[in-house]
Amino acid sequence: MRKVIVSSVLLTLLLVTLIPYGCTNKKPEPVDTLQSDSMIADTSANDSAESVIAETPMPKAADELFDDFVFNFAANRKLQKKRVVFPLPVYRNGKLEKKIDKDEWKMEHFFMRQEYYTLIFDNHRQKEVVKDTTIDHVVVEKIFFKMKTVQQFLFNRINGEWMMTSINYKPLYQNQNASFLKFYERFAVDSAFQVQSMADEVEFTAPDPEDDFSTISGVIVPQQWSDFKPGLIPSGVIYNILYGQKYTESNRKIFIIRGIANGLEMEMDFKLIGGRWKLVKFNS
């Protein structure tokens, strides 16, 4: 059964009620620009939603889990300005490029307008870090595949409150997941390459088309990919959240796509086989 993503029940209800997202198989149009999301014209519905959320004080408990905090942060303009350390340093390739004053700050919506975000892990144990209330450092990455650039938003928990402390721009090749992301950039858009990048047999779990509350499981071969292919394989620009997990030169990557208030969750398990990344399992 598909999972609802936001941990806080109150926040989930707010988002489901106020933000007009739906779970569809239509891919969002990527916007490959280094400008803030605020440069994209806001819809009246989103403005209304943010207005209501802005008037609802964020519960203190939301600072315990970063997931609960970041949804408030991305939708609440007043809260966002309070939770950015100004003047905010911006680094490019490790060197200080500028500092952003409070009156220069533009609202950053992160993945709220894109309807999903991603997670990358080396193993299933690392997935538990998402629920860890002791972590005090998280990085939200905005990955621009075409521009080969990663914009990193760094958050630290200071005196019990999550704060954005800096923005870093780095070349994609320097990313901790550079090898996998280079592979995934092509995998996301090339159907033939997807088939070539499958193990001889791929385990799968998917919704039962005849029962909305059940799933079906089995094994497919590459030739069956078009019949079972998940409906959303994002490309262009993706948001990835690092909860402090330490990446290594692993021969495995677990790529998770999580929807915003639409119940979407897809997980793809890749392994290096013969020096090439291969899809060995997926859940949708």
PDB file of C-alpha atoms in Angstrom:
ATOM      1  CA  MET A   1       0.000   0.000   0.000  1.00  0.00           C
ATOM      2  CA  ARG A   2       1.316   3.455  -0.832  1.00  0.00           C
ATOM      3  CA  LYS A   3       2.608   5.518   2.053  1.00  0.00           C
ATOM      4  CA  VAL A   4       1.645   9.063   3.009  1.00  0.00           C
ATOM      5  CA  ILE A   5       4.833  11.027   3.279  1.00  0.00           C
ATOM      6  CA  VAL A   6       4.457  13.815   5.827  1.00  0.00           C
ATOM      7  CA  SER A   7       4.995  12.568   9.362  1.00  0.00           C
ATOM      8  CA  SER A   8       2.872  15.107  11.156  1.00  0.00           C
ATOM      9  CA  VAL A   9      -0.825  14.241  10.933  1.00  0.00           C
ATOM     10  CA  LEU A  10      -1.849  17.873  11.256  1.00  0.00           C
ATOM     11  CA  LEU A  11       0.509  18.970   8.520  1.00  0.00           C
ATOM     12  CA  THR A  12      -0.631  16.158   6.254  1.00  0.00           C
ATOM     13  CA  LEU A  13      -4.243  17.223   6.594  1.00  0.00           C
ATOM     14  CA  LEU A  14      -3.318  20.797   5.863  1.00  0.00           C
ATOM     15  CA  LEU A  15      -1.425  19.897   2.740  1.00  0.00           C
ATOM     16  CA  VAL A  16      -4.008  17.468   1.415  1.00  0.00           C
ATOM     17  CA  THR A  17      -6.768  19.984   2.009  1.00  0.00           C
ATOM     18  CA  LEU A  18      -5.050  23.071   0.722  1.00  0.00           C
ATOM     19  CA  ILE A  19      -2.584  22.129  -1.979  1.00  0.00           C
ATOM     20  CA  PRO A  20      -4.150  20.905  -5.230  1.00  0.00           C
ATOM     21  CA  TYR A  21      -1.787  18.037  -6.010  1.00  0.00           C
ATOM     22  CA  GLY A  22      -2.896  14.767  -7.503  1.00  0.00           C
ATOM     23  CA  CYS A  23      -1.170  11.452  -8.085  1.00  0.00           C
ATOM     24  CA  THR A  24      -0.912  11.054 -11.829  1.00  0.00           C
ATOM     25  CA  ASN A  25       1.427   9.438 -14.308  1.00  0.00           C
ATOM     26  CA  LYS A  26       2.111  12.735 -16.019  1.00  0.00           C
ATOM     27  CA  LYS A  27       5.708  13.857 -15.614  1.00  0.00           C
ATOM     28  CA  PRO A  28       6.155  17.393 -14.291  1.00  0.00           C
ATOM     29  CA  GLU A  29       7.835  19.712 -16.742  1.00  0.00           C
ATOM     30  CA  PRO A  30      11.443  20.249 -15.539  1.00  0.00           C
ATOM     31  CA  VAL A  31      12.675  23.789 -15.110  1.00  0.00           C
ATOM     32  CA  ASP A  32      16.427  23.855 -15.607  1.00  0.00           C
ATOM     33  CA  THR A  33      17.372  27.179 -14.086  1.00  0.00           C
ATOM     34  CA  LEU A  34      19.537  28.209 -11.171  1.00  0.00           C
ATOM     35  CA  GLN A  35      17.048  30.871 -10.167  1.00  0.00           C
ATOM     36  CA  SER A  36      14.967  30.481  -7.048  1.00  0.00           C
ATOM     37  CA  ASP A  37      11.600  28.787  -7.391  1.00  0.00           C
ATOM     38  CA  SER A  38      10.126  32.127  -6.434  1.00  0.00           C
ATOM     39  CA  MET A  39      10.948  33.342  -9.934  1.00  0.00           C
ATOM     40  CA  ILE A  40       8.182  31.033 -11.216  1.00  0.00           C
ATOM     41  CA  ALA A  41       4.808  32.771 -11.113  1.00  0.00           C
ATOM     42  CA  ASP A  42       2.754  31.725  -8.108  1.00  0.00           C
ATOM     43  CA  THR A  43      -0.778  30.485  -8.672  1.00  0.00           C
ATOM     44  CA  SER A  44      -3.605  31.968  -6.634  1.00  0.00           C
ATOM     45  CA  ALA A  45      -4.286  28.537  -5.127  1.00  0.00           C
ATOM     46  CA  ASN A  46      -0.739  28.244  -3.860  1.00  0.00           C
ATOM     47  CA  ASP A  47      -0.813  31.797  -2.543  1.00  0.00           C
ATOM     48  CA  SER A  48      -4.011  31.006  -0.671  1.00  0.00           C
ATOM     49  CA  ALA A  49      -2.549  27.800   0.755  1.00  0.00           C
ATOM     50  CA  GLU A  50       0.605  29.534   1.912  1.00  0.00           C
ATOM     51  CA  SER A  51      -1.451  32.340   3.441  1.00  0.00           C
ATOM     52  CA  VAL A  52      -3.428  29.886   5.560  1.00  0.00           C
ATOM     53  CA  ILE A  53      -0.332  27.912   6.564  1.00  0.00           C
ATOM     54  CA  ALA A  54       1.487  31.143   7.388  1.00  0.00           C
ATOM     55  CA  GLU A  55      -1.263  32.043   9.822  1.00  0.00           C
ATOM     56  CA  THR A  56      -1.018  28.647  11.532  1.00  0.00           C
ATOM     57  CA  PRO A  57       1.856  28.585  14.032  1.00  0.00           C
ATOM     58  CA  MET A  58       4.246  25.713  13.449  1.00  0.00           C
ATOM     59  CA  PRO A  59       4.010  23.293  16.390  1.00  0.00           C
ATOM     60  CA  LYS A  60       7.173  23.038  18.469  1.00  0.00           C
ATOM     61  CA  ALA A  61       7.272  19.311  17.781  1.00  0.00           C
ATOM     62  CA  ALA A  62       7.885  20.039  14.083  1.00  0.00           C
ATOM     63  CA  ASP A  63      11.505  20.861  14.928  1.00  0.00           C
ATOM     64  CA  GLU A  64      12.052  17.269  16.057  1.00  0.00           C
ATOM     65  CA  LEU A  65      11.779  15.744  12.577  1.00  0.00           C
ATOM     66  CA  PHE A  66      13.300  17.643   9.670  1.00  0.00           C
ATOM     67  CA  ASP A  67      10.521  16.424   7.363  1.00  0.00           C
ATOM     68  CA  ASP A  68       7.888  18.138   9.504  1.00  0.00           C
ATOM     69  CA  PHE A  69       9.929  21.331   9.634  1.00  0.00           C
ATOM     70  CA  VAL A  70      10.810  21.594   5.940  1.00  0.00           C
ATOM     71  CA  PHE A  71       7.185  21.378   4.766  1.00  0.00           C
ATOM     72  CA  ASN A  72       6.333  24.315   7.023  1.00  0.00           C
ATOM     73  CA  PHE A  73       9.487  26.144   5.941  1.00  0.00           C
ATOM     74  CA  ALA A  74       8.701  25.735   2.229  1.00  0.00           C
ATOM     75  CA  ALA A  75       5.100  26.980   2.564  1.00  0.00           C
ATOM     76  CA  ASN A  76       5.278  29.659   5.261  1.00  0.00           C
ATOM     77  CA  ARG A  77       6.914  32.920   4.180  1.00  0.00           C
ATOM     78  CA  LYS A  78       7.105  34.425   7.659  1.00  0.00           C
ATOM     79  CA  LEU A  79       8.593  31.279   9.145  1.00  0.00           C
ATOM     80  CA  GLN A  80      11.108  30.984   6.336  1.00  0.00           C
ATOM     81  CA  LYS A  81      12.540  34.441   6.950  1.00  0.00           C
ATOM     82  CA  LYS A  82      12.789  33.683  10.667  1.00  0.00           C
ATOM     83  CA  ARG A  83      14.620  30.439  10.023  1.00  0.00           C
ATOM     84  CA  VAL A  84      17.334  31.745   7.683  1.00  0.00           C
ATOM     85  CA  VAL A  85      20.572  32.997   9.213  1.00  0.00           C
ATOM     86  CA  PHE A  86      21.082  36.420   7.639  1.00  0.00           C
ATOM     87  CA  PRO A  87      23.218  37.625   6.012  1.00  0.00           C
ATOM     88  CA  LEU A  88      23.177  34.160   4.394  1.00  0.00           C
ATOM     89  CA  PRO A  89      26.539  33.139   2.911  1.00  0.00           C
ATOM     90  CA  VAL A  90      26.506  31.727  -0.617  1.00  0.00           C
ATOM     91  CA  TYR A  91      29.493  29.635  -1.691  1.00  0.00           C
ATOM     92  CA  ARG A  92      30.499  28.536  -5.162  1.00  0.00           C
ATOM     93  CA  ASN A  93      33.107  25.814  -5.521  1.00  0.00           C
ATOM     94  CA  GLY A  94      34.031  26.280  -1.870  1.00  0.00           C
ATOM     95  CA  LYS A  95      34.612  30.044  -2.096  1.00  0.00           C
ATOM     96  CA  LEU A  96      32.372  32.731  -0.619  1.00  0.00           C
ATOM     97  CA  GLU A  97      30.575  34.412  -3.515  1.00  0.00           C
ATOM     98  CA  LYS A  98      28.190  36.750  -1.672  1.00  0.00           C
ATOM     99  CA  LYS A  99      25.926  37.179   1.314  1.00  0.00           C
ATOM    100  CA  ILE A 100      22.157  37.595   1.031  1.00  0.00           C
ATOM    101  CA  ASP A 101      20.527  40.157   3.307  1.00  0.00           C
ATOM    102  CA  LYS A 102      17.057  39.628   4.709  1.00  0.00           C
ATOM    103  CA  ASP A 103      15.435  42.214   2.423  1.00  0.00           C
ATOM    104  CA  GLU A 104      16.991  40.486  -0.632  1.00  0.00           C
ATOM    105  CA  TRP A 105      15.655  37.040   0.198  1.00  0.00           C
ATOM    106  CA  LYS A 106      13.230  35.422  -2.264  1.00  0.00           C
ATOM    107  CA  MET A 107      10.814  32.741  -1.111  1.00  0.00           C
ATOM    108  CA  GLU A 108      12.216  29.247  -1.721  1.00  0.00           C
ATOM    109  CA  HIS A 109       9.470  26.680  -2.268  1.00  0.00           C
ATOM    110  CA  PHE A 110      11.833  23.742  -2.817  1.00  0.00           C
ATOM    111  CA  PHE A 111       9.943  20.683  -4.088  1.00  0.00           C
ATOM    112  CA  MET A 112       6.450  21.897  -3.148  1.00  0.00           C
ATOM    113  CA  ARG A 113       5.696  22.982  -6.720  1.00  0.00           C
ATOM    114  CA  GLN A 114       7.233  19.852  -8.252  1.00  0.00           C
ATOM    115  CA  GLU A 115       5.031  17.418  -6.307  1.00  0.00           C
ATOM    116  CA  TYR A 116       7.850  15.061  -5.280  1.00  0.00           C
ATOM    117  CA  TYR A 117      11.354  14.805  -3.883  1.00  0.00           C
ATOM    118  CA  THR A 118      13.952  12.036  -3.894  1.00  0.00           C
ATOM    119  CA  LEU A 119      16.164  10.141  -1.493  1.00  0.00           C
ATOM    120  CA  ILE A 120      19.302   8.135  -2.283  1.00  0.00           C
ATOM    121  CA  PHE A 121      20.682   5.478   0.061  1.00  0.00           C
ATOM    122  CA  ASP A 122      23.463   2.913  -0.086  1.00  0.00           C
ATOM    123  CA  ASN A 123      21.458   0.334   1.862  1.00  0.00           C
ATOM    124  CA  HIS A 124      18.135  -0.155   3.645  1.00  0.00           C
ATOM    125  CA  ARG A 125      19.647   0.633   7.077  1.00  0.00           C
ATOM    126  CA  GLN A 126      20.293   4.203   5.997  1.00  0.00           C
ATOM    127  CA  LYS A 127      16.557   4.700   5.422  1.00  0.00           C
ATOM    128  CA  GLU A 128      16.039   4.815   9.186  1.00  0.00           C
ATOM    129  CA  VAL A 129      17.896   8.149   9.401  1.00  0.00           C
ATOM    130  CA  VAL A 130      14.787   9.916   8.082  1.00  0.00           C
ATOM    131  CA  LYS A 131      13.051   9.181  11.406  1.00  0.00           C
ATOM    132  CA  ASP A 132      16.080  10.050  13.556  1.00  0.00           C
ATOM    133  CA  THR A 133      15.233  12.953  15.901  1.00  0.00           C
ATOM    134  CA  THR A 134      18.880  13.346  16.988  1.00  0.00           C
ATOM    135  CA  ILE A 135      20.299  14.511  13.661  1.00  0.00           C
ATOM    136  CA  ASP A 136      21.278  18.176  13.590  1.00  0.00           C
ATOM    137  CA  HIS A 137      22.521  18.653  10.001  1.00  0.00           C
ATOM    138  CA  VAL A 138      20.539  18.166   6.770  1.00  0.00           C
ATOM    139  CA  VAL A 139      21.243  19.194   3.184  1.00  0.00           C
ATOM    140  CA  VAL A 140      18.533  19.763   0.581  1.00  0.00           C
ATOM    141  CA  GLU A 141      20.064  19.379  -2.873  1.00  0.00           C
ATOM    142  CA  LYS A 142      18.607  20.861  -6.042  1.00  0.00           C
ATOM    143  CA  ILE A 143      20.209  18.875  -8.852  1.00  0.00           C
ATOM    144  CA  PHE A 144      20.336  20.452 -12.321  1.00  0.00           C
ATOM    145  CA  PHE A 145      21.192  17.630 -14.712  1.00  0.00           C
ATOM    146  CA  LYS A 146      21.545  19.720 -17.890  1.00  0.00           C
ATOM    147  CA  MET A 147      23.677  22.365 -16.201  1.00  0.00           C
ATOM    148  CA  LYS A 148      25.724  19.727 -14.321  1.00  0.00           C
ATOM    149  CA  THR A 149      25.309  21.757 -11.143  1.00  0.00           C
ATOM    150  CA  VAL A 150      24.060  21.062  -7.632  1.00  0.00           C
ATOM    151  CA  GLN A 151      22.637  23.816  -5.425  1.00  0.00           C
ATOM    152  CA  GLN A 152      22.838  22.782  -1.770  1.00  0.00           C
ATOM    153  CA  PHE A 153      20.770  24.341   1.018  1.00  0.00           C
ATOM    154  CA  LEU A 154      22.418  23.592   4.362  1.00  0.00           C
ATOM    155  CA  PHE A 155      20.343  23.347   7.531  1.00  0.00           C
ATOM    156  CA  ASN A 156      21.569  23.022  11.100  1.00  0.00           C
ATOM    157  CA  ARG A 157      19.582  22.624  14.286  1.00  0.00           C
ATOM    158  CA  ILE A 158      20.597  25.501  16.555  1.00  0.00           C
ATOM    159  CA  ASN A 159      19.208  25.695  20.091  1.00  0.00           C
ATOM    160  CA  GLY A 160      16.585  23.147  19.130  1.00  0.00           C
ATOM    161  CA  GLU A 161      15.436  24.979  15.981  1.00  0.00           C
ATOM    162  CA  TRP A 162      16.203  24.153  12.354  1.00  0.00           C
ATOM    163  CA  MET A 163      17.930  27.043  10.564  1.00  0.00           C
ATOM    164  CA  MET A 164      19.221  27.469   7.015  1.00  0.00           C
ATOM    165  CA  THR A 165      22.859  28.448   7.451  1.00  0.00           C
ATOM    166  CA  SER A 166      24.306  28.611   3.909  1.00  0.00           C
ATOM    167  CA  ILE A 167      23.882  27.837   0.218  1.00  0.00           C
ATOM    168  CA  ASN A 168      26.560  26.024  -1.759  1.00  0.00           C
ATOM    169  CA  TYR A 169      26.920  25.578  -5.521  1.00  0.00           C
ATOM    170  CA  LYS A 170      29.036  22.644  -6.669  1.00  0.00           C
ATOM    171  CA  PRO A 171      29.696  20.870  -9.979  1.00  0.00           C
ATOM    172  CA  LEU A 172      27.668  17.687 -10.343  1.00  0.00           C
ATOM    173  CA  TYR A 173      30.824  15.591 -10.766  1.00  0.00           C
ATOM    174  CA  GLN A 174      31.849  16.494  -7.192  1.00  0.00           C
ATOM    175  CA  ASN A 175      28.613  15.193  -5.722  1.00  0.00           C
ATOM    176  CA  GLN A 176      28.761  12.209  -3.370  1.00  0.00           C
ATOM    177  CA  ASN A 177      26.489  10.318  -5.768  1.00  0.00           C
ATOM    178  CA  ALA A 178      28.093  11.627  -8.966  1.00  0.00           C
ATOM    179  CA  SER A 179      28.595   8.244 -10.654  1.00  0.00           C
ATOM    180  CA  PHE A 180      25.048   7.107  -9.996  1.00  0.00           C
ATOM    181  CA  LEU A 181      23.506  10.472 -10.925  1.00  0.00           C
ATOM    182  CA  LYS A 182      25.364  10.468 -14.248  1.00  0.00           C
ATOM    183  CA  PHE A 183      23.824   7.066 -14.947  1.00  0.00           C
ATOM    184  CA  TYR A 184      20.378   8.099 -13.725  1.00  0.00           C
ATOM    185  CA  GLU A 185      20.303  11.235 -15.886  1.00  0.00           C
ATOM    186  CA  ARG A 186      20.201   8.979 -18.962  1.00  0.00           C
ATOM    187  CA  PHE A 187      18.076   6.262 -17.369  1.00  0.00           C
ATOM    188  CA  ALA A 188      15.312   8.762 -16.615  1.00  0.00           C
ATOM    189  CA  VAL A 189      14.782   9.769 -20.262  1.00  0.00           C
ATOM    190  CA  ASP A 190      16.008   6.903 -22.463  1.00  0.00           C
ATOM    191  CA  SER A 191      13.561   3.980 -22.696  1.00  0.00           C
ATOM    192  CA  ALA A 192      15.998   1.782 -24.619  1.00  0.00           C
ATOM    193  CA  PHE A 193      18.709   2.468 -22.050  1.00  0.00           C
ATOM    194  CA  GLN A 194      16.267   1.559 -19.284  1.00  0.00           C
ATOM    195  CA  VAL A 195      15.814  -1.888 -20.816  1.00  0.00           C
ATOM    196  CA  GLN A 196      19.583  -2.268 -21.238  1.00  0.00           C
ATOM    197  CA  SER A 197      20.030  -1.273 -17.581  1.00  0.00           C
ATOM    198  CA  MET A 198      17.870  -4.040 -16.131  1.00  0.00           C
ATOM    199  CA  ALA A 199      19.059  -7.235 -14.513  1.00  0.00           C
ATOM    200  CA  ASP A 200      18.071 -10.474 -16.226  1.00  0.00           C
ATOM    201  CA  GLU A 201      15.234 -10.755 -13.724  1.00  0.00           C
ATOM    202  CA  VAL A 202      13.785  -7.802 -11.811  1.00  0.00           C
ATOM    203  CA  GLU A 203      11.622  -8.165  -8.714  1.00  0.00           C
ATOM    204  CA  PHE A 204       8.671  -5.810  -8.506  1.00  0.00           C
ATOM    205  CA  THR A 205       5.741  -4.808  -6.330  1.00  0.00           C
ATOM    206  CA  ALA A 206       3.011  -2.637  -7.823  1.00  0.00           C
ATOM    207  CA  PRO A 207      -0.602  -1.614  -7.156  1.00  0.00           C
ATOM    208  CA  ASP A 208      -3.150  -4.211  -8.177  1.00  0.00           C
ATOM    209  CA  PRO A 209      -5.060  -2.682 -11.130  1.00  0.00           C
ATOM    210  CA  GLU A 210      -8.174  -4.550  -9.996  1.00  0.00           C
ATOM    211  CA  ASP A 211      -7.991  -3.577  -6.305  1.00  0.00           C
ATOM    212  CA  ASP A 212      -6.905  -0.124  -5.094  1.00  0.00           C
ATOM    213  CA  PHE A 213      -6.060  -1.520  -1.644  1.00  0.00           C
ATOM    214  CA  SER A 214      -3.860  -4.413  -2.764  1.00  0.00           C
ATOM    215  CA  THR A 215      -0.527  -4.939  -4.472  1.00  0.00           C
ATOM    216  CA  ILE A 216       0.874  -7.560  -6.793  1.00  0.00           C
ATOM    217  CA  SER A 217       4.417  -8.898  -6.707  1.00  0.00           C
ATOM    218  CA  GLY A 218       6.504 -10.937  -9.062  1.00  0.00           C
ATOM    219  CA  VAL A 219       9.475 -11.012 -11.400  1.00  0.00           C
ATOM    220  CA  ILE A 220       9.775  -9.466 -14.845  1.00  0.00           C
ATOM    221  CA  VAL A 221      12.388  -9.703 -17.590  1.00  0.00           C
ATOM    222  CA  PRO A 222      13.649  -6.632 -19.494  1.00  0.00           C
ATOM    223  CA  GLN A 223      11.281  -7.253 -22.402  1.00  0.00           C
ATOM    224  CA  GLN A 224       8.328  -6.684 -20.050  1.00  0.00           C
ATOM    225  CA  TRP A 225       9.543  -3.289 -18.805  1.00  0.00           C
ATOM    226  CA  SER A 226       7.123  -1.251 -20.925  1.00  0.00           C
ATOM    227  CA  ASP A 227       4.175  -3.090 -19.364  1.00  0.00           C
ATOM    228  CA  PHE A 228       5.285  -2.592 -15.761  1.00  0.00           C
ATOM    229  CA  LYS A 229       7.332   0.612 -15.946  1.00  0.00           C
ATOM    230  CA  PRO A 230       6.512   3.011 -13.071  1.00  0.00           C
ATOM    231  CA  GLY A 231       4.635   6.125 -14.128  1.00  0.00           C
ATOM    232  CA  LEU A 232       7.080   8.717 -12.761  1.00  0.00           C
ATOM    233  CA  ILE A 233      10.826   8.644 -13.409  1.00  0.00           C
ATOM    234  CA  PRO A 234      11.820  12.285 -12.871  1.00  0.00           C
ATOM    235  CA  SER A 235      14.396  14.042 -15.001  1.00  0.00           C
ATOM    236  CA  GLY A 236      15.593  17.601 -15.567  1.00  0.00           C
ATOM    237  CA  VAL A 237      15.695  18.951 -12.025  1.00  0.00           C
ATOM    238  CA  ILE A 238      15.267  16.847  -8.902  1.00  0.00           C
ATOM    239  CA  TYR A 239      15.434  17.610  -5.196  1.00  0.00           C
ATOM    240  CA  ASN A 240      17.362  15.195  -3.026  1.00  0.00           C
ATOM    241  CA  ILE A 241      17.527  15.302   0.786  1.00  0.00           C
ATOM    242  CA  LEU A 242      20.630  14.218   2.699  1.00  0.00           C
ATOM    243  CA  TYR A 243      19.911  13.460   6.342  1.00  0.00           C
ATOM    244  CA  GLY A 244      23.556  13.028   7.263  1.00  0.00           C
ATOM    245  CA  GLN A 245      23.949   9.568   5.743  1.00  0.00           C
ATOM    246  CA  LYS A 246      27.565   8.838   4.849  1.00  0.00           C
ATOM    247  CA  TYR A 247      27.948   7.662   1.283  1.00  0.00           C
ATOM    248  CA  THR A 248      30.695   5.303   0.173  1.00  0.00           C
ATOM    249  CA  GLU A 249      31.828   3.860  -3.157  1.00  0.00           C
ATOM    250  CA  SER A 250      28.960   1.455  -2.832  1.00  0.00           C
ATOM    251  CA  ASN A 251      27.886  -1.059  -5.459  1.00  0.00           C
ATOM    252  CA  ARG A 252      24.250  -0.410  -4.567  1.00  0.00           C
ATOM    253  CA  LYS A 253      21.934   2.614  -4.679  1.00  0.00           C
ATOM    254  CA  ILE A 254      18.348   2.752  -3.459  1.00  0.00           C
ATOM    255  CA  PHE A 255      16.535   5.591  -5.226  1.00  0.00           C
ATOM    256  CA  ILE A 256      13.252   6.683  -3.646  1.00  0.00           C
ATOM    257  CA  ILE A 257      10.716   9.112  -5.113  1.00  0.00           C
ATOM    258  CA  ARG A 258       8.228  10.524  -2.592  1.00  0.00           C
ATOM    259  CA  GLY A 259       5.168  12.515  -3.501  1.00  0.00           C
ATOM    260  CA  ILE A 260       3.827  15.582  -1.738  1.00  0.00           C
ATOM    261  CA  ALA A 261       0.412  14.900  -0.183  1.00  0.00           C
ATOM    262  CA  ASN A 262      -0.571  12.502  -2.957  1.00  0.00           C
ATOM    263  CA  GLY A 263       0.397   9.135  -1.486  1.00  0.00           C
ATOM    264  CA  LEU A 264       2.985   8.495  -4.196  1.00  0.00           C
ATOM    265  CA  GLU A 265       6.044   6.454  -3.270  1.00  0.00           C
ATOM    266  CA  MET A 266       8.333   4.629  -5.664  1.00  0.00           C
ATOM    267  CA  GLU A 267      11.549   2.814  -4.803  1.00  0.00           C
ATOM    268  CA  MET A 268      14.119   1.526  -7.298  1.00  0.00           C
ATOM    269  CA  ASP A 269      17.022  -0.672  -6.257  1.00  0.00           C
ATOM    270  CA  PHE A 270      20.141  -0.535  -8.449  1.00  0.00           C
ATOM    271  CA  LYS A 271      23.325  -2.604  -8.237  1.00  0.00           C
ATOM    272  CA  LEU A 272      26.652  -2.425 -10.031  1.00  0.00           C
ATOM    273  CA  ILE A 273      26.892  -5.590 -12.112  1.00  0.00           C
ATOM    274  CA  GLY A 274      29.889  -5.997 -14.399  1.00  0.00           C
ATOM    275  CA  GLY A 275      30.757  -2.342 -13.868  1.00  0.00           C
ATOM    276  CA  ARG A 276      27.304  -1.100 -14.962  1.00  0.00           C
ATOM    277  CA  TRP A 277      24.328   0.041 -12.901  1.00  0.00           C
ATOM    278  CA  LYS A 278      21.420  -2.380 -13.211  1.00  0.00           C
ATOM    279  CA  LEU A 279      17.874  -2.178 -11.897  1.00  0.00           C
ATOM    280  CA  VAL A 280      17.258  -5.275  -9.761  1.00  0.00           C
ATOM    281  CA  LYS A 281      14.056  -4.379  -7.920  1.00  0.00           C
ATOM    282  CA  PHE A 282      11.342  -1.731  -7.838  1.00  0.00           C
ATOM    283  CA  ASN A 283       8.247  -0.938  -5.756  1.00  0.00           C
ATOM    284  CA  SER A 284       5.616   1.519  -6.925  1.00  0.00           C
TER     285      SER A 284
END
